[in-house]
CSV table of C-alpha atoms and ligand atoms in Angstrom, one decimal:
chain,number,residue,atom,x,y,z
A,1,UNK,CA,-53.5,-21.8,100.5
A,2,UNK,CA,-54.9,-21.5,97.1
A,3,UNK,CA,-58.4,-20.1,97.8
A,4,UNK,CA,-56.2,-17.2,100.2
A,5,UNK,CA,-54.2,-16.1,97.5
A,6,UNK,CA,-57.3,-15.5,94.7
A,7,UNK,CA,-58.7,-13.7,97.9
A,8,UNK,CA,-55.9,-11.6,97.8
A,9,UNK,CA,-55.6,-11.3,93.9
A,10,UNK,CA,-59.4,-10.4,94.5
A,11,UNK,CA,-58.7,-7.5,97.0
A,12,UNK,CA,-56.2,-6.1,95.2
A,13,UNK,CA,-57.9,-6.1,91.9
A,14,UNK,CA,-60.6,-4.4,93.7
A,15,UNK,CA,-58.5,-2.0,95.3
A,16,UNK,CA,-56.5,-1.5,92.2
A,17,UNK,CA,-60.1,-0.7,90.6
A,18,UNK,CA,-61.5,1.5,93.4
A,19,UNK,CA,-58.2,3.6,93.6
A,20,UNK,CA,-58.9,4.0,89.6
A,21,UNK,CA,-62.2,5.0,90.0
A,22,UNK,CA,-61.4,8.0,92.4
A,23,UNK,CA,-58.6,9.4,89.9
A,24,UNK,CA,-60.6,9.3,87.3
A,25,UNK,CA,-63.5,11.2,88.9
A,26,UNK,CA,-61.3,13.6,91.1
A,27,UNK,CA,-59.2,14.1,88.0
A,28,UNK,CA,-62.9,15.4,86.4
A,29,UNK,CA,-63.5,17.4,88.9
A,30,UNK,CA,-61.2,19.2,88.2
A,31,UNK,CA,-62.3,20.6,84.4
A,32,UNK,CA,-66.1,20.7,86.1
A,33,UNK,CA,-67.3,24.2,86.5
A,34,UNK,CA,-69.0,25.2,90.0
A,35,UNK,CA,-71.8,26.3,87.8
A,36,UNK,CA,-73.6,25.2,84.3
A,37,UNK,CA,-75.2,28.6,83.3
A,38,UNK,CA,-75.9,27.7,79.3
A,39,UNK,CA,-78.5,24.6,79.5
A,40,UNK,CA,-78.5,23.0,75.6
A,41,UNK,CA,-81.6,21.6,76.3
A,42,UNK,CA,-83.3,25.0,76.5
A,43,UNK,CA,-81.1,26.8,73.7
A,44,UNK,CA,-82.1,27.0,70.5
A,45,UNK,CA,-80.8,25.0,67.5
A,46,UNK,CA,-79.2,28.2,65.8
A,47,UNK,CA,-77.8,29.1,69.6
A,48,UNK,CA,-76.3,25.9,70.2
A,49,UNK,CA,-74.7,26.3,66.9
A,50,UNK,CA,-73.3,30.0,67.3
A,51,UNK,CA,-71.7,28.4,70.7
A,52,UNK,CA,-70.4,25.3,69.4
A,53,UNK,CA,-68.9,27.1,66.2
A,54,UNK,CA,-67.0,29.4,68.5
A,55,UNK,CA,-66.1,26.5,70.8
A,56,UNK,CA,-67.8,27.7,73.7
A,57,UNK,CA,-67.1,26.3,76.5
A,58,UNK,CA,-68.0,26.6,80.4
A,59,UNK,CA,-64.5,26.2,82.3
A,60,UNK,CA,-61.9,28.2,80.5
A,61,UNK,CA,-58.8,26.4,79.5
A,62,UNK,CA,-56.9,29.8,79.9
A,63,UNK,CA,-57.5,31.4,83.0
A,64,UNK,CA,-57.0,34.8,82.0
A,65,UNK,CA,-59.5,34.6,79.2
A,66,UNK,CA,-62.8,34.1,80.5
A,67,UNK,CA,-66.0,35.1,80.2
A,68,UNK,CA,-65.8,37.7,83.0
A,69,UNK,CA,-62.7,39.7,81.5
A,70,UNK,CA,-64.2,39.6,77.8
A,71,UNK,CA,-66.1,42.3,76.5
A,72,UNK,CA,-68.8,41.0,75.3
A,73,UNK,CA,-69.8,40.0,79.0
A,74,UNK,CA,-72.4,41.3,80.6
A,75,UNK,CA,-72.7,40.5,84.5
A,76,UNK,CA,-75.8,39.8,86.1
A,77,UNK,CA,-77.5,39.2,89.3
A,78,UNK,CA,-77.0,35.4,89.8
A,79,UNK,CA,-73.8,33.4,89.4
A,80,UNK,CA,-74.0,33.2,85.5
A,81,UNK,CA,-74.1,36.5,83.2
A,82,UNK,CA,-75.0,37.4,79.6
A,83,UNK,CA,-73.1,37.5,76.7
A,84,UNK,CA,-73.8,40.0,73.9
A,85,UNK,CA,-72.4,37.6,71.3
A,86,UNK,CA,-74.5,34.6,72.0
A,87,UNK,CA,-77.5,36.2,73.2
A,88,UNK,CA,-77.9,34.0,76.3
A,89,UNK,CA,-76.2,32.6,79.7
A,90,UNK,CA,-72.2,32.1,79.9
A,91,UNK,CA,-70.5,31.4,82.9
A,92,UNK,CA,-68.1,33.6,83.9
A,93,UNK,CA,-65.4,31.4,83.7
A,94,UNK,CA,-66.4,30.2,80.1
A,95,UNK,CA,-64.4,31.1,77.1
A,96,UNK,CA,-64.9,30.6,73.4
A,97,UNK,CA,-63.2,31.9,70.2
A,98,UNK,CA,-64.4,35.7,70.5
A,99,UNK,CA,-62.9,36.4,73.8
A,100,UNK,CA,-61.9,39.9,73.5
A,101,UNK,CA,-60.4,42.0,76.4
A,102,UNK,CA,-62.9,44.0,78.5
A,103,UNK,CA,-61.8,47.5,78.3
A,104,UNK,CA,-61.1,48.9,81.7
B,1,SF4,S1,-67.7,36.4,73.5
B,1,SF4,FE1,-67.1,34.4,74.2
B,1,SF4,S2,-65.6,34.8,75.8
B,1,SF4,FE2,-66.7,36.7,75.5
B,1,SF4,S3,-68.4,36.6,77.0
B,1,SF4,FE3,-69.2,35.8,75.1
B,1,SF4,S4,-68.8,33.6,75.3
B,1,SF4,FE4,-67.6,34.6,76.8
């Protein structure tokens, strides 16, 4: 009787844990972007602190200001474009401090 119910305390501490797990990582998921265009590790110290000064960021927190709208963008052929600002990679739907509506 005994060793039954630390089985069950067991279980359900491991279901408890498992079901934890899964919200956690589906709950990052969800502020992951598709696509990582701006690698640090091949940026420059002085590019990496351009982009971290204007809180640059790969996943918009506003979805009407990203990368893609701003006018500083510049698309490209792959997934990722340019932007004139930080001389390098941006995702498209990365943001940072300069956003500035693309005129149309
Ligand atoms: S200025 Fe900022 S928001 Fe605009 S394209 Fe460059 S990184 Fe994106």
């Amino acid at each position: 009787m005994n060793s039954i119910s630390r089985r069950s305390l067991l279980t359900g501490s491991l279901q408890l844990t498992l079901l934890g797990t899964v919200g956690v990582i589906a709950a990052g998921c969800q502020k992951t972007p598709a696509v990582v265009c701006a690698n640090p590790d091949s940026l420059r110290d002085a590019e990496m602190s351009l982009r971290q000064s204007l809180h640059y960021t790969e996943l918009s927190p506003r979805s009407e200001q990203v990368c893609a709208r701003c006018g500083f963008f510049e698309a490209s052929a792959g997934a990722c474009g340019t932007c004139k600002l930080l001389k390098g990679p941006v995702n498209p739907k990365g943001h940072c401090d300069s956003w500035n509506a693309a005129k149309s």
